[in-house]
């Protein structure tokens, strides 16, 4: 049996964290290709460091049946326009610093055509359906600790940094700079969060707050009201311990302070350590890559199971082989909280989404759209679906049908 009384911690990082800057750039590349061609293939890695931006990876624009010349020219045209989009993404985050400036950082692009040997396994042809872009295992998770059906420790960690970013962008809190990290420790009783034990916030800042030096104590005084407002009443107590910029000054940050790479914050991106992760990163990948699309599907199905009331907690695992359309396995764990046999859900859930093939996932969740740059910070899950199709995997639109089938 799982424990019902315990202490658990999750962390988050801001949009200005070096790894998240890299994720944002890589997903900006994905959106640029999908805007031009919904069937485009992208696997983009980004490195950011002191005044330098480097892109590398494999791309292909154009449909598999298009002529080589046309596809090659379209790919060249998209790549040629990437630099302006990348610089705009960095500007949106807020980097205009001496060590990393959106307009002054050196830019290098080493994107090249996708391997023909990979393409032949993924592309649909004759009687062959579209295959998975790689082998691997993917997980999805949902839990009724929060309205978003996300782990509370991670949700509050994200919410802290989102709020600080909002007041930074608006100018309400001008002392803050883009790079930041948060961490929340909660005490659970009977499986429910009852008390905040520890709050950690490390945020990059300007040298002064008005006429005074920006010390950790002064930074705490500035951000504490915003942080406290994130939590439901009663969770923060007099015993809650605060750690704000515990190393002292944090003026040098972002890619100038630490190099950033795409895909290094996969636990922040998913469930904060409260659920398994298959190992694959999301950012920089088009939706034929099941690392991304199948992980979105698993979250979608797990969330609908919990939203339907069939369980308080749900973990789903799915697996694929490169070039093969049908999933190799599908597993459901309701953590002893279910109102239905998990084996029944293992039969029902894949059929509700067309067999959970890569093509069926993309079509059901409408993933071939430029919706990915917005996922790069504050988690890919627990977000509100938007009118442009973003976060479609957060819709609880299967819940009623699940109740009926159950």
Tab-separated table of C-alpha atoms in Angstrom:
chain	number	residue	atom	x	y	z
A	1	UNK	CA	0.000	0.000	0.000
A	2	UNK	CA	1.166	3.535	-0.719
A	3	UNK	CA	1.900	5.871	2.183
A	4	UNK	CA	-0.771	8.412	3.089
A	5	UNK	CA	1.342	10.638	5.404
A	6	UNK	CA	4.574	11.970	3.931
A	7	UNK	CA	6.616	15.007	2.859
A	8	UNK	CA	7.222	15.713	-0.835
A	9	UNK	CA	9.038	18.382	-2.860
A	10	UNK	CA	8.974	19.587	-6.479
A	11	UNK	CA	10.814	22.376	-8.277
A	12	UNK	CA	10.216	24.645	-11.247
A	13	UNK	CA	12.332	27.033	-13.307
A	14	UNK	CA	11.336	30.250	-15.051
A	15	UNK	CA	11.174	31.083	-18.742
A	16	UNK	CA	14.518	32.850	-18.302
A	17	UNK	CA	16.355	29.821	-16.954
A	18	UNK	CA	19.081	28.937	-19.495
A	19	UNK	CA	17.621	25.500	-20.280
A	20	UNK	CA	14.175	27.023	-20.724
A	21	UNK	CA	15.566	29.675	-23.067
A	22	UNK	CA	16.930	26.779	-25.144
A	23	UNK	CA	13.565	24.980	-25.006
A	24	UNK	CA	11.738	28.138	-26.100
A	25	UNK	CA	14.052	28.568	-29.074
A	26	UNK	CA	13.741	24.926	-30.134
A	27	UNK	CA	9.942	25.082	-29.962
A	28	UNK	CA	9.986	28.377	-31.883
A	29	UNK	CA	11.731	26.435	-34.644
A	30	UNK	CA	9.051	23.714	-34.487
A	31	UNK	CA	6.306	26.325	-34.764
A	32	UNK	CA	8.032	28.005	-37.708
A	33	UNK	CA	8.132	24.744	-39.651
A	34	UNK	CA	4.575	23.679	-38.769
A	35	UNK	CA	3.274	27.130	-39.739
A	36	UNK	CA	4.718	26.636	-43.213
A	37	UNK	CA	3.955	22.924	-43.542
A	38	UNK	CA	1.872	20.882	-41.054
A	39	UNK	CA	3.649	17.683	-42.140
A	40	UNK	CA	7.125	19.079	-41.454
A	41	UNK	CA	9.692	17.083	-39.516
A	42	UNK	CA	11.781	18.813	-36.859
A	43	UNK	CA	14.310	17.656	-34.287
A	44	UNK	CA	16.016	20.849	-33.094
A	45	UNK	CA	18.550	21.170	-30.287
A	46	UNK	CA	19.645	24.574	-28.979
A	47	UNK	CA	22.674	25.706	-26.986
A	48	UNK	CA	22.742	29.124	-25.359
A	49	UNK	CA	25.674	30.587	-23.483
A	50	UNK	CA	27.298	33.999	-23.027
A	51	UNK	CA	26.110	36.025	-26.045
A	52	UNK	CA	25.854	32.966	-28.258
A	53	UNK	CA	22.962	30.956	-29.732
A	54	UNK	CA	23.594	27.683	-31.567
A	55	UNK	CA	20.955	25.568	-33.335
A	56	UNK	CA	21.555	22.018	-34.556
A	57	UNK	CA	19.436	19.089	-35.655
A	58	UNK	CA	17.418	17.591	-38.476
A	59	UNK	CA	14.525	19.143	-40.382
A	60	UNK	CA	12.341	18.507	-43.406
A	61	UNK	CA	9.569	20.687	-44.788
A	62	UNK	CA	7.112	19.479	-47.387
A	63	UNK	CA	4.928	16.432	-47.643
A	64	UNK	CA	6.529	13.001	-48.174
A	65	UNK	CA	5.021	12.929	-51.695
A	66	UNK	CA	6.316	16.357	-52.694
A	67	UNK	CA	9.198	16.797	-55.140
A	68	UNK	CA	12.693	16.901	-53.673
A	69	UNK	CA	13.384	20.283	-55.220
A	70	UNK	CA	10.238	21.878	-53.820
A	71	UNK	CA	10.750	20.425	-50.340
A	72	UNK	CA	14.400	21.431	-50.294
A	73	UNK	CA	13.577	25.009	-51.278
A	74	UNK	CA	10.798	25.298	-48.691
A	75	UNK	CA	13.153	24.039	-45.986
A	76	UNK	CA	15.782	26.590	-47.006
A	77	UNK	CA	13.231	29.404	-46.930
A	78	UNK	CA	12.081	28.489	-43.409
A	79	UNK	CA	15.628	28.152	-42.083
A	80	UNK	CA	16.530	31.511	-43.603
A	81	UNK	CA	13.779	33.197	-41.565
A	82	UNK	CA	14.567	31.531	-38.246
A	83	UNK	CA	17.059	34.043	-36.878
A	84	UNK	CA	14.517	36.857	-36.543
A	85	UNK	CA	12.034	34.493	-34.826
A	86	UNK	CA	14.689	33.224	-32.423
A	87	UNK	CA	15.789	36.729	-31.471
A	88	UNK	CA	12.174	37.782	-30.949
A	89	UNK	CA	11.634	34.812	-28.618
A	90	UNK	CA	14.612	35.892	-26.498
A	91	UNK	CA	13.348	39.471	-26.496
A	92	UNK	CA	9.936	38.262	-25.293
A	93	UNK	CA	11.594	36.516	-22.360
A	94	UNK	CA	13.315	39.778	-21.454
A	95	UNK	CA	17.030	39.351	-22.103
A	96	UNK	CA	18.731	42.672	-22.837
A	97	UNK	CA	21.773	42.118	-20.645
A	98	UNK	CA	25.442	42.669	-21.356
A	99	UNK	CA	26.173	38.949	-21.238
A	100	UNK	CA	23.094	37.845	-23.192
A	101	UNK	CA	21.200	40.264	-25.403
A	102	UNK	CA	18.501	39.320	-27.890
A	103	UNK	CA	19.898	41.632	-30.578
A	104	UNK	CA	23.641	41.246	-29.968
A	105	UNK	CA	24.187	37.540	-29.245
A	106	UNK	CA	25.974	35.666	-32.035
A	107	UNK	CA	23.701	33.263	-33.903
A	108	UNK	CA	24.677	30.044	-35.674
A	109	UNK	CA	22.360	27.521	-37.335
A	110	UNK	CA	23.474	23.984	-38.163
A	111	UNK	CA	20.092	22.445	-38.993
A	112	UNK	CA	20.355	19.904	-41.821
A	113	UNK	CA	18.031	17.481	-43.687
A	114	UNK	CA	16.443	14.580	-41.837
A	115	UNK	CA	18.027	11.157	-42.270
A	116	UNK	CA	16.426	9.265	-45.163
A	117	UNK	CA	16.728	6.046	-43.158
A	118	UNK	CA	14.668	7.471	-40.298
A	119	UNK	CA	12.164	8.998	-42.716
A	120	UNK	CA	11.496	5.679	-44.450
A	121	UNK	CA	10.398	4.133	-41.164
A	122	UNK	CA	8.191	7.035	-40.114
A	123	UNK	CA	6.489	8.058	-43.365
A	124	UNK	CA	3.257	6.392	-44.439
A	125	UNK	CA	3.610	4.615	-47.801
A	126	UNK	CA	1.407	2.280	-49.842
A	127	UNK	CA	-0.303	0.036	-47.230
A	128	UNK	CA	2.072	1.068	-44.419
A	129	UNK	CA	0.697	3.468	-41.801
A	130	UNK	CA	2.857	6.195	-40.322
A	131	UNK	CA	5.277	4.662	-37.832
A	132	UNK	CA	6.585	5.990	-34.536
A	133	UNK	CA	9.526	8.367	-34.882
A	134	UNK	CA	11.537	6.422	-32.314
A	135	UNK	CA	11.319	3.578	-29.854
A	136	UNK	CA	10.587	4.376	-26.227
A	137	UNK	CA	8.247	4.448	-23.264
A	138	UNK	CA	6.016	7.381	-22.335
A	139	UNK	CA	4.015	8.108	-19.185
A	140	UNK	CA	0.993	10.202	-18.283
A	141	UNK	CA	-0.300	11.082	-14.827
A	142	UNK	CA	-3.147	12.864	-13.102
A	143	UNK	CA	-4.100	13.293	-9.442
A	144	UNK	CA	-6.952	15.148	-7.760
A	145	UNK	CA	-4.731	17.259	-5.451
A	146	UNK	CA	-5.405	20.458	-7.434
A	147	UNK	CA	-8.117	21.733	-9.822
A	148	UNK	CA	-5.688	21.152	-12.712
A	149	UNK	CA	-5.314	17.506	-11.602
A	150	UNK	CA	-1.579	18.036	-11.174
A	151	UNK	CA	0.685	17.324	-8.174
A	152	UNK	CA	0.332	20.236	-5.763
A	153	UNK	CA	4.068	20.644	-5.129
A	154	UNK	CA	4.750	21.166	-8.837
A	155	UNK	CA	1.662	23.273	-9.517
A	156	UNK	CA	2.547	25.754	-6.774
A	157	UNK	CA	6.198	25.836	-7.886
A	158	UNK	CA	5.064	26.753	-11.413
A	159	UNK	CA	2.532	29.279	-10.123
A	160	UNK	CA	5.159	31.123	-8.084
A	161	UNK	CA	7.373	31.702	-11.100
A	162	UNK	CA	4.498	32.513	-13.453
A	163	UNK	CA	3.331	35.200	-11.034
A	164	UNK	CA	6.817	36.683	-10.661
A	165	UNK	CA	7.165	36.714	-14.462
A	166	UNK	CA	3.840	38.542	-14.784
A	167	UNK	CA	4.845	41.361	-12.435
A	168	UNK	CA	8.282	41.553	-14.054
A	169	UNK	CA	6.854	41.897	-17.568
A	170	UNK	CA	4.235	44.423	-16.463
A	171	UNK	CA	6.840	46.607	-14.744
A	172	UNK	CA	5.094	46.272	-11.385
A	173	UNK	CA	8.228	44.630	-9.975
A	174	UNK	CA	11.074	46.086	-12.004
A	175	UNK	CA	13.881	44.767	-9.788
A	176	UNK	CA	13.379	41.200	-11.077
A	177	UNK	CA	15.314	39.723	-14.008
A	178	UNK	CA	14.289	36.699	-16.150
A	179	UNK	CA	16.245	33.825	-14.547
A	180	UNK	CA	14.593	32.163	-11.527
A	181	UNK	CA	13.960	28.850	-9.774
A	182	UNK	CA	11.424	27.770	-7.171
A	183	UNK	CA	10.900	24.760	-4.930
A	184	UNK	CA	7.976	23.821	-2.696
A	185	UNK	CA	7.862	21.206	0.061
A	186	UNK	CA	4.444	20.091	1.314
A	187	UNK	CA	3.358	17.884	4.180
A	188	UNK	CA	0.639	15.405	3.272
A	189	UNK	CA	-1.895	13.744	5.569
A	190	UNK	CA	-4.160	11.019	4.208
A	191	UNK	CA	-2.716	11.763	0.802
A	192	UNK	CA	-3.787	15.435	0.828
A	193	UNK	CA	-1.513	18.507	1.097
A	194	UNK	CA	-2.075	20.170	4.468
A	195	UNK	CA	0.941	22.427	5.095
A	196	UNK	CA	3.764	24.195	3.289
A	197	UNK	CA	6.980	23.306	5.088
A	198	UNK	CA	9.593	24.956	2.840
A	199	UNK	CA	9.577	27.548	0.057
A	200	UNK	CA	12.706	28.204	-2.003
A	201	UNK	CA	12.907	31.040	-4.523
A	202	UNK	CA	16.125	32.034	-6.254
A	203	UNK	CA	15.564	34.959	-8.603
A	204	UNK	CA	17.913	37.023	-10.683
A	205	UNK	CA	17.668	40.715	-9.814
A	206	UNK	CA	19.002	44.155	-10.569
A	207	UNK	CA	21.775	45.571	-8.402
A	208	UNK	CA	19.543	47.968	-6.493
A	209	UNK	CA	15.999	48.268	-5.198
A	210	UNK	CA	15.501	51.978	-5.408
A	211	UNK	CA	18.356	53.538	-3.431
A	212	UNK	CA	19.262	50.332	-1.592
A	213	UNK	CA	21.419	47.337	-2.489
A	214	UNK	CA	19.316	44.318	-3.425
A	215	UNK	CA	20.067	41.951	-0.547
A	216	UNK	CA	18.297	38.579	-0.149
A	217	UNK	CA	16.232	39.986	2.724
A	218	UNK	CA	15.077	42.921	0.620
A	219	UNK	CA	14.315	40.658	-2.336
A	220	UNK	CA	12.243	38.472	-0.008
A	221	UNK	CA	10.298	41.517	1.117
A	222	UNK	CA	9.524	42.376	-2.516
A	223	UNK	CA	8.434	38.925	-3.728
A	224	UNK	CA	6.850	37.430	-0.618
A	225	UNK	CA	3.364	38.953	-1.095
A	226	UNK	CA	3.234	37.579	-4.661
A	227	UNK	CA	4.366	34.129	-3.544
A	228	UNK	CA	1.965	33.934	-0.606
A	229	UNK	CA	-0.988	34.778	-2.862
A	230	UNK	CA	-0.319	31.654	-4.940
A	231	UNK	CA	-1.268	29.252	-2.135
A	232	UNK	CA	-4.746	28.427	-0.825
A	233	UNK	CA	-5.514	29.971	2.553
A	234	UNK	CA	-4.089	28.059	5.490
A	235	UNK	CA	-1.334	26.131	3.693
A	236	UNK	CA	1.388	28.630	4.617
A	237	UNK	CA	1.827	28.796	8.389
A	238	UNK	CA	4.141	30.492	10.879
A	239	UNK	CA	6.297	27.357	10.708
A	240	UNK	CA	6.832	27.627	6.951
A	241	UNK	CA	10.520	28.224	6.243
A	242	UNK	CA	11.512	30.646	3.483
A	243	UNK	CA	14.762	30.490	1.499
A	244	UNK	CA	15.066	33.470	-0.864
A	245	UNK	CA	18.300	33.758	-2.848
A	246	UNK	CA	20.088	31.635	-0.246
A	247	UNK	CA	23.472	32.001	-1.997
A	248	UNK	CA	23.321	35.808	-1.705
A	249	UNK	CA	23.507	38.072	-4.760
A	250	UNK	CA	22.032	36.768	-8.027
A	251	UNK	CA	22.774	39.480	-10.588
A	252	UNK	CA	24.543	37.376	-13.234
A	253	UNK	CA	22.048	34.833	-14.552
A	254	UNK	CA	20.527	33.300	-17.632
A	255	UNK	CA	22.798	31.943	-20.374
A	256	UNK	CA	25.561	34.325	-19.253
A	257	UNK	CA	25.691	32.630	-15.864
A	258	UNK	CA	25.156	29.037	-16.987
A	259	UNK	CA	24.906	27.395	-20.404
A	260	UNK	CA	21.470	26.148	-21.425
A	261	UNK	CA	20.505	23.120	-23.504
A	262	UNK	CA	17.233	21.839	-24.902
A	263	UNK	CA	15.565	19.042	-22.966
A	264	UNK	CA	17.347	19.240	-19.607
A	265	UNK	CA	14.276	20.017	-17.494
A	266	UNK	CA	12.056	17.031	-18.273
A	267	UNK	CA	10.851	16.575	-14.672
A	268	UNK	CA	9.910	20.245	-14.447
A	269	UNK	CA	8.109	19.792	-17.779
A	270	UNK	CA	6.052	16.841	-16.533
A	271	UNK	CA	5.072	15.925	-12.950
A	272	UNK	CA	7.794	17.200	-10.633
A	273	UNK	CA	8.957	13.702	-9.714
A	274	UNK	CA	5.514	12.551	-8.549
A	275	UNK	CA	5.209	10.162	-11.511
A	276	UNK	CA	7.594	8.213	-13.760
A	277	UNK	CA	9.118	9.739	-16.877
A	278	UNK	CA	10.082	7.722	-19.927
A	279	UNK	CA	13.277	9.711	-20.477
A	280	UNK	CA	12.546	11.603	-23.677
A	281	UNK	CA	12.398	15.394	-23.804
A	282	UNK	CA	9.600	17.302	-25.567
A	283	UNK	CA	10.861	20.637	-26.860
A	284	UNK	CA	12.235	20.886	-30.372
A	285	UNK	CA	10.321	17.862	-31.660
A	286	UNK	CA	7.480	17.740	-34.160
A	287	UNK	CA	4.450	15.589	-33.210
A	288	UNK	CA	5.556	12.503	-35.167
A	289	UNK	CA	8.053	12.067	-32.340
A	290	UNK	CA	6.179	9.918	-29.814
A	291	UNK	CA	8.489	11.168	-27.045
A	292	UNK	CA	6.279	14.215	-27.235
A	293	UNK	CA	2.922	13.264	-28.760
A	294	UNK	CA	2.444	9.979	-26.882
A	295	UNK	CA	3.371	11.617	-23.574
A	296	UNK	CA	0.692	14.213	-24.315
A	297	UNK	CA	-1.755	11.406	-25.088
A	298	UNK	CA	-0.989	9.602	-21.826
A	299	UNK	CA	-1.592	12.785	-19.833
A	300	UNK	CA	-4.831	13.362	-21.772
A	301	UNK	CA	-6.139	9.891	-20.984
A	302	UNK	CA	-4.980	9.902	-17.350
A	303	UNK	CA	-6.586	13.305	-16.782
A	304	UNK	CA	-9.873	12.143	-18.262
A	305	UNK	CA	-9.872	9.057	-16.039
A	306	UNK	CA	-9.499	11.213	-12.928
A	307	UNK	CA	-11.883	13.892	-14.225
A	308	UNK	CA	-14.514	11.188	-14.757
A	309	UNK	CA	-14.341	10.208	-11.084
A	310	UNK	CA	-13.210	6.661	-11.876
A	311	UNK	CA	-10.034	7.186	-9.830
A	312	UNK	CA	-8.329	9.787	-7.659
A	313	UNK	CA	-4.944	9.057	-9.206
A	314	UNK	CA	-3.927	7.505	-12.527
A	315	UNK	CA	-0.648	6.609	-14.224
A	316	UNK	CA	-0.543	5.399	-17.833
A	317	UNK	CA	2.409	3.924	-19.720
A	318	UNK	CA	2.624	3.306	-23.460
A	319	UNK	CA	5.503	1.998	-25.580
A	320	UNK	CA	6.512	2.041	-29.248
A	321	UNK	CA	9.103	0.715	-31.692
A	322	UNK	CA	10.578	2.987	-34.356
A	323	UNK	CA	8.707	2.681	-37.640
A	324	UNK	CA	5.856	0.659	-36.117
A	325	UNK	CA	2.401	2.232	-35.921
A	326	UNK	CA	0.698	0.155	-33.239
A	327	UNK	CA	1.832	0.638	-29.628
A	328	UNK	CA	3.658	-2.354	-28.162
A	329	UNK	CA	2.043	-2.068	-24.730
A	330	UNK	CA	-0.515	-0.038	-22.795
A	331	UNK	CA	-0.609	-0.063	-18.979
A	332	UNK	CA	-2.921	1.629	-16.455
A	333	UNK	CA	-2.289	2.000	-12.702
A	334	UNK	CA	-5.007	3.538	-10.530
A	335	UNK	CA	-2.929	3.341	-7.329
A	336	UNK	CA	-5.672	1.536	-5.372
A	337	UNK	CA	-7.993	4.535	-5.830
A	338	UNK	CA	-10.086	3.228	-8.730
A	339	UNK	CA	-13.781	2.507	-9.174
A	340	UNK	CA	-13.043	0.270	-12.181
A	341	UNK	CA	-10.711	-2.585	-13.075
A	342	UNK	CA	-7.585	-1.035	-14.690
A	343	UNK	CA	-7.528	-3.944	-17.149
A	344	UNK	CA	-10.819	-2.689	-18.597
A	345	UNK	CA	-9.348	0.767	-19.089
A	346	UNK	CA	-6.387	-0.808	-20.883
A	347	UNK	CA	-8.866	-2.079	-23.476
A	348	UNK	CA	-11.142	0.972	-23.593
A	349	UNK	CA	-8.732	3.919	-23.616
A	350	UNK	CA	-6.643	3.147	-26.750
A	351	UNK	CA	-9.808	2.567	-28.784
A	352	UNK	CA	-11.178	5.957	-27.714
A	353	UNK	CA	-8.250	7.582	-29.551
A	354	UNK	CA	-8.111	5.497	-32.709
A	355	UNK	CA	-5.787	2.809	-31.422
A	356	UNK	CA	-3.162	5.267	-30.140
A	357	UNK	CA	-1.096	5.125	-33.336
A	358	UNK	CA	1.130	8.163	-34.008
A	359	UNK	CA	-1.217	9.363	-36.749
A	360	UNK	CA	-4.305	8.868	-34.553
A	361	UNK	CA	-2.703	10.827	-31.707
A	362	UNK	CA	-1.813	13.752	-33.957
A	363	UNK	CA	-5.272	13.853	-35.486
A	364	UNK	CA	-7.235	13.413	-32.251
A	365	UNK	CA	-5.283	16.109	-30.391
A	366	UNK	CA	-4.744	18.210	-33.541
A	367	UNK	CA	-1.038	18.468	-32.929
A	368	UNK	CA	0.117	19.539	-36.414
A	369	UNK	CA	-0.224	23.206	-35.539
A	370	UNK	CA	2.238	25.876	-34.327
A	371	UNK	CA	1.271	25.506	-30.663
A	372	UNK	CA	4.546	24.563	-29.029
A	373	UNK	CA	6.515	27.689	-28.044
A	374	UNK	CA	3.906	28.356	-25.337
A	375	UNK	CA	4.652	24.971	-23.742
A	376	UNK	CA	8.348	25.675	-23.197
A	377	UNK	CA	8.042	27.148	-19.683
A	378	UNK	CA	5.902	26.401	-16.598
A	379	UNK	CA	5.117	22.846	-17.588
A	380	UNK	CA	3.510	21.066	-20.516
A	381	UNK	CA	0.669	19.829	-18.315
A	382	UNK	CA	-1.897	21.398	-16.006
A	383	UNK	CA	-2.414	24.333	-18.369
A	384	UNK	CA	-5.650	25.725	-19.797
A	385	UNK	CA	-6.496	24.790	-23.411
A	386	UNK	CA	-6.493	27.928	-25.576
A	387	UNK	CA	-8.466	29.073	-28.602
A	388	UNK	CA	-5.540	28.455	-30.964
A	389	UNK	CA	-5.398	24.746	-30.116
A	390	UNK	CA	-2.658	24.862	-27.516
A	391	UNK	CA	-2.783	22.329	-24.681
A	392	UNK	CA	-5.512	20.298	-26.394
A	393	UNK	CA	-4.329	17.339	-24.301
A	394	UNK	CA	-5.688	19.094	-21.202
A	395	UNK	CA	-9.305	18.865	-22.359
A	396	UNK	CA	-11.465	16.608	-20.116
A	397	UNK	CA	-13.725	15.830	-23.063
A	398	UNK	CA	-13.683	12.044	-22.638
A	399	UNK	CA	-14.827	12.083	-19.013
A	400	UNK	CA	-18.564	11.689	-19.664
A	401	UNK	CA	-18.032	8.889	-22.162
A	402	UNK	CA	-15.730	7.097	-19.716
A	403	UNK	CA	-18.406	7.253	-17.032
A	404	UNK	CA	-20.925	5.759	-19.444
A	405	UNK	CA	-18.598	2.994	-20.625
A	406	UNK	CA	-17.614	2.175	-17.038
